[in-house]
Amino acid sequence: QSVLTQPPSASGTPGQRVTISCSGSSSNIGTNYVYWYQQLPGTAPKLLIYRNNQRPSGVPDRFSGAKSGTSASLAISGLRSEDEADYYCAAWDDSLSVVVFGGGTKLTVL
Amino acid sequence: EVQLLESGGGLVQPGGSLRLSCAASGFTFSSYAMSWVRQAPGKGLEWVSVISGGGGSTYYADSVKGRFTISRDNSKNTLYLQMNSLRAEDTAVYYCAKRDYGDYAASENWGQGTLVTVSS
């Protein structure tokens, strides 16, 4: 059972917009930044979004992040086949003094 | 260019020990906290531990506390994870990652991972 809760799966067709949610608590998302990672099969995770809604250099602006209260979301617009991957949210938890990850969301592009 | 290269993985019996290493290059190693994150086969990411740049602060996941020890040698630009009393549930790919953006949860640079298999 992950401290951060994500839906196990999501799907969309090419060109669509998909949103993945991440629910936490006051000790993690409620007080700290949220980070989103993309992991393609057999590869290391890649940072997609930092500090809730910022994109590292090289990440397309099709990816966007938002945070409200104890929840966060990742939106992918103009869905492409290469976006098919696992997506994870993460945050520091002040109460546990650990980094907490969501369980991951497998995105399928139909 | 930041490079992180893990080594030391392999097959070990339950109750055994293993030490993972992560050789870093392309940045001032001592200025950055470093983490270990693992992923069991077919499962999600699980954060394991983090160590500050100077090595004075460490944090561990409850699942490994008391069994694993994170350390670093800044003179060798190398991060370590000493794993003792290994269990089957420790079987995973172990990644080292560089802390970025001043947050333990943020890592823009990851190694390729090293597989640890705990089995008799």
Short mmCIF file of C-alpha atoms in Angstrom, two decimals:
data_model
loop_
_atom_site.label_atom_id
_atom_site.label_comp_id
_atom_site.label_asym_id
_atom_site.label_seq_id
_atom_site.Cartn_x
_atom_site.Cartn_y
_atom_site.Cartn_z
CA GLN A 1 0.00 0.00 0.00
CA SER A 2 1.65 3.20 -1.20
CA VAL A 3 1.46 6.41 0.82
CA LEU A 4 0.57 8.30 -2.35
CA THR A 5 -2.45 6.95 -4.24
CA GLN A 6 -2.56 6.77 -8.02
CA PRO A 7 -4.95 4.94 -10.33
CA PRO A 8 -3.28 1.73 -11.54
CA SER A 9 -4.13 2.41 -15.16
CA ALA A 10 -5.15 5.10 -17.60
CA SER A 11 -5.69 5.14 -21.33
CA GLY A 12 -6.38 7.41 -24.24
CA THR A 13 -6.23 7.63 -28.00
CA PRO A 14 -3.63 9.58 -29.96
CA GLY A 15 -4.22 13.30 -29.72
CA GLN A 16 -6.36 13.07 -26.59
CA ARG A 17 -5.66 14.65 -23.22
CA VAL A 18 -5.17 12.33 -20.27
CA THR A 19 -4.92 13.21 -16.58
CA ILE A 20 -3.34 11.08 -13.85
CA SER A 21 -4.13 11.85 -10.22
CA CYS A 22 -2.00 11.49 -7.10
CA SER A 23 -3.56 11.74 -3.66
CA GLY A 24 -1.59 12.19 -0.47
CA SER A 25 -1.87 13.87 2.90
CA SER A 26 -0.93 17.01 4.77
CA SER A 27 2.50 15.63 5.65
CA ASN A 28 3.58 15.03 2.07
CA ILE A 29 1.75 16.66 -0.85
CA GLY A 30 0.04 19.11 1.48
CA THR A 31 3.33 20.73 2.51
CA ASN A 32 5.96 19.68 -0.01
CA TYR A 33 6.59 19.77 -3.71
CA VAL A 34 5.35 16.98 -5.98
CA TYR A 35 7.50 15.33 -8.64
CA TRP A 36 6.42 13.19 -11.57
CA TYR A 37 8.47 10.48 -13.23
CA GLN A 38 8.01 8.59 -16.47
CA GLN A 39 9.41 5.10 -16.81
CA LEU A 40 9.57 3.33 -20.13
CA PRO A 41 9.92 -0.47 -20.05
CA GLY A 42 13.38 -1.60 -19.06
CA THR A 43 14.72 1.89 -18.42
CA ALA A 44 15.45 4.11 -15.44
CA PRO A 45 12.83 6.66 -14.40
CA LYS A 46 12.91 10.07 -16.05
CA LEU A 47 11.93 13.25 -14.22
CA LEU A 48 8.99 14.85 -16.04
CA ILE A 49 7.76 17.51 -13.62
CA TYR A 50 9.51 19.12 -10.66
CA ARG A 51 8.21 21.46 -7.95
CA ASN A 52 4.57 20.68 -8.81
CA ASN A 53 4.43 22.20 -12.27
CA GLN A 54 7.90 22.87 -13.69
CA ARG A 55 9.36 21.00 -16.64
CA PRO A 56 13.05 20.10 -16.86
CA SER A 57 14.81 21.11 -20.02
CA GLY A 58 13.84 18.85 -22.89
CA VAL A 59 10.46 17.76 -21.57
CA PRO A 60 7.74 18.71 -24.07
CA ASP A 61 5.12 21.23 -22.98
CA ARG A 62 2.50 18.55 -23.63
CA PHE A 63 3.26 17.47 -20.07
CA SER A 64 1.97 19.64 -17.24
CA GLY A 65 1.57 19.30 -13.51
CA ALA A 66 -0.74 20.82 -10.94
CA LYS A 67 -1.24 20.63 -7.20
CA SER A 68 -4.16 21.55 -4.98
CA GLY A 69 -4.23 20.83 -1.27
CA THR A 70 -3.22 17.22 -0.72
CA SER A 71 -3.65 16.13 -4.34
CA ALA A 72 -1.68 16.56 -7.51
CA SER A 73 -2.19 15.69 -11.14
CA LEU A 74 -0.21 15.13 -14.30
CA ALA A 75 -1.80 16.03 -17.59
CA ILE A 76 -0.61 14.84 -20.98
CA SER A 77 -2.11 16.56 -23.98
CA GLY A 78 -1.77 15.58 -27.63
CA LEU A 79 -1.21 11.98 -26.58
CA ARG A 80 1.37 10.06 -28.60
CA SER A 81 2.19 6.37 -28.82
CA GLU A 82 5.59 7.03 -27.25
CA ASP A 83 3.88 8.31 -24.10
CA GLU A 84 2.90 4.74 -23.29
CA ALA A 85 4.77 4.17 -20.03
CA ASP A 86 4.44 3.98 -16.25
CA TYR A 87 4.05 7.28 -14.40
CA TYR A 88 4.89 7.88 -10.74
CA CYS A 89 4.34 10.77 -8.38
CA ALA A 90 6.70 11.40 -5.47
CA ALA A 91 7.10 13.76 -2.52
CA TRP A 92 9.00 14.09 0.73
CA ASP A 93 6.94 13.15 3.79
CA ASP A 94 7.67 15.33 6.82
CA SER A 95 6.10 12.93 9.33
CA LEU A 96 7.86 9.79 8.11
CA SER A 97 11.10 11.54 7.03
CA VAL A 98 11.14 9.49 3.84
CA VAL A 99 10.46 9.97 0.15
CA VAL A 100 7.09 8.50 -0.76
CA PHE A 101 6.11 7.30 -4.20
CA GLY A 102 2.74 6.60 -5.69
CA GLY A 103 2.06 3.04 -6.78
CA GLY A 104 2.38 4.05 -10.42
CA THR A 105 -0.06 4.45 -13.29
CA LYS A 106 0.32 2.44 -16.46
CA LEU A 107 -0.68 4.59 -19.41
CA THR A 108 -1.89 2.81 -22.52
CA VAL A 109 -2.23 4.62 -25.82
CA LEU A 110 -5.02 2.86 -27.69
CA GLU B 1 27.47 15.19 -18.50
CA VAL B 2 26.29 13.53 -15.31
CA GLN B 3 26.98 9.81 -15.21
CA LEU B 4 26.00 7.33 -12.51
CA LEU B 5 27.15 3.74 -12.79
CA GLU B 6 25.95 1.12 -10.32
CA SER B 7 27.72 -2.14 -9.67
CA GLY B 8 27.79 -4.94 -7.13
CA GLY B 9 24.47 -6.61 -7.81
CA GLY B 10 24.08 -10.34 -8.09
CA LEU B 11 22.61 -13.47 -6.58
CA VAL B 12 22.79 -13.85 -2.80
CA GLN B 13 21.21 -16.28 -0.36
CA PRO B 14 18.63 -15.17 2.19
CA GLY B 15 20.40 -13.80 5.24
CA GLY B 16 23.43 -12.87 3.19
CA SER B 17 25.08 -9.52 2.50
CA LEU B 18 25.93 -7.46 -0.53
CA ARG B 19 27.46 -4.04 -1.10
CA LEU B 20 26.34 -1.91 -4.02
CA SER B 21 28.45 0.90 -5.42
CA CYS B 22 27.55 3.87 -7.58
CA ALA B 23 30.39 5.67 -9.34
CA ALA B 24 29.53 9.27 -10.13
CA SER B 25 31.06 11.71 -12.61
CA GLY B 26 30.26 14.95 -14.36
CA PHE B 27 29.34 16.99 -11.29
CA THR B 28 30.73 18.03 -7.91
CA PHE B 29 29.78 14.87 -6.07
CA SER B 30 30.23 16.18 -2.55
CA SER B 31 27.75 18.99 -3.17
CA TYR B 32 24.77 16.73 -3.76
CA ALA B 33 22.72 14.34 -1.70
CA MET B 34 22.40 10.91 -3.25
CA SER B 35 19.63 8.31 -3.06
CA TRP B 36 18.97 4.65 -3.64
CA VAL B 37 15.63 3.65 -5.14
CA ARG B 38 14.64 0.09 -5.93
CA GLN B 39 12.09 -1.66 -8.10
CA ALA B 40 11.03 -5.25 -7.53
CA PRO B 41 10.23 -7.26 -10.68
CA GLY B 42 6.94 -6.07 -12.12
CA LYS B 43 6.38 -3.64 -9.25
CA GLY B 44 6.58 0.10 -8.69
CA LEU B 45 9.36 2.33 -7.47
CA GLU B 46 10.32 2.14 -3.79
CA TRP B 47 12.60 4.71 -2.21
CA VAL B 48 15.29 3.08 -0.06
CA SER B 49 17.62 5.69 1.42
CA VAL B 50 19.26 9.08 1.00
CA ILE B 51 22.51 10.59 2.26
CA SER B 52 23.48 14.24 2.39
CA GLY B 53 26.39 15.62 0.43
CA GLY B 54 28.74 15.56 3.38
CA GLY B 55 27.45 12.23 4.61
CA GLY B 56 26.27 13.58 7.96
CA SER B 57 22.56 12.98 7.40
CA THR B 58 20.93 9.76 6.34
CA TYR B 59 17.35 8.54 6.06
CA TYR B 60 15.96 5.08 5.43
CA ALA B 61 12.71 3.43 4.46
CA ASP B 62 11.23 1.41 7.30
CA SER B 63 11.54 -1.73 5.17
CA VAL B 64 15.36 -1.56 5.25
CA LYS B 65 16.09 0.32 8.47
CA GLY B 66 18.57 -1.56 10.62
CA ARG B 67 19.63 -3.83 7.75
CA PHE B 68 20.92 -1.43 5.09
CA THR B 69 23.53 1.30 5.48
CA ILE B 70 24.07 4.10 3.00
CA SER B 71 27.46 5.76 2.85
CA ARG B 72 29.67 7.72 0.49
CA ASP B 73 33.32 8.39 -0.21
CA ASN B 74 33.58 11.88 -1.62
CA SER B 75 37.27 11.42 -2.39
CA LYS B 76 36.30 8.59 -4.74
CA ASN B 77 33.01 10.10 -6.00
CA THR B 78 31.29 6.89 -4.99
CA LEU B 79 28.04 6.08 -3.21
CA TYR B 80 27.50 2.79 -1.41
CA LEU B 81 24.68 0.68 -0.07
CA GLN B 82 25.64 -2.06 2.37
CA MET B 83 22.83 -4.58 2.51
CA ASN B 84 22.77 -7.13 5.33
CA SER B 85 20.26 -9.77 6.43
CA LEU B 86 18.86 -9.87 2.91
CA ARG B 87 15.38 -11.22 2.33
CA ALA B 88 13.57 -12.47 -0.75
CA GLU B 89 11.55 -9.28 -0.77
CA ASP B 90 14.75 -7.27 -1.27
CA THR B 91 15.01 -8.72 -4.78
CA ALA B 92 14.92 -5.71 -7.10
CA VAL B 93 16.76 -3.49 -9.49
CA TYR B 94 18.57 -0.89 -7.39
CA TYR B 95 19.07 2.58 -8.86
CA CYS B 96 21.26 5.33 -7.52
CA ALA B 97 20.07 8.86 -8.16
CA LYS B 98 21.41 12.37 -7.68
CA ARG B 99 19.30 14.79 -5.70
CA ASP B 100 18.27 17.82 -7.70
CA TYR B 101 16.28 21.00 -7.09
CA GLY B 102 17.12 20.87 -3.40
CA ASP B 103 14.53 18.18 -2.65
CA TYR B 104 15.14 14.57 -1.65
CA ALA B 105 12.21 13.53 -3.86
CA ALA B 106 13.72 15.12 -6.98
CA SER B 107 16.19 13.24 -9.14
CA GLU B 108 16.91 14.24 -12.70
CA ASN B 109 19.86 11.87 -13.01
CA TRP B 110 19.67 8.13 -12.47
CA GLY B 111 21.99 5.21 -13.00
CA GLN B 112 21.04 2.27 -15.20
CA GLY B 113 20.37 0.06 -12.20
CA THR B 114 21.88 -3.14 -10.83
CA LEU B 115 19.88 -6.27 -10.16
CA VAL B 116 19.95 -7.90 -6.75
CA THR B 117 18.40 -11.35 -6.47
CA VAL B 118 17.92 -12.92 -3.05
CA SER B 119 17.25 -16.60 -3.42
CA SER B 120 18.45 -19.96 -2.21
#
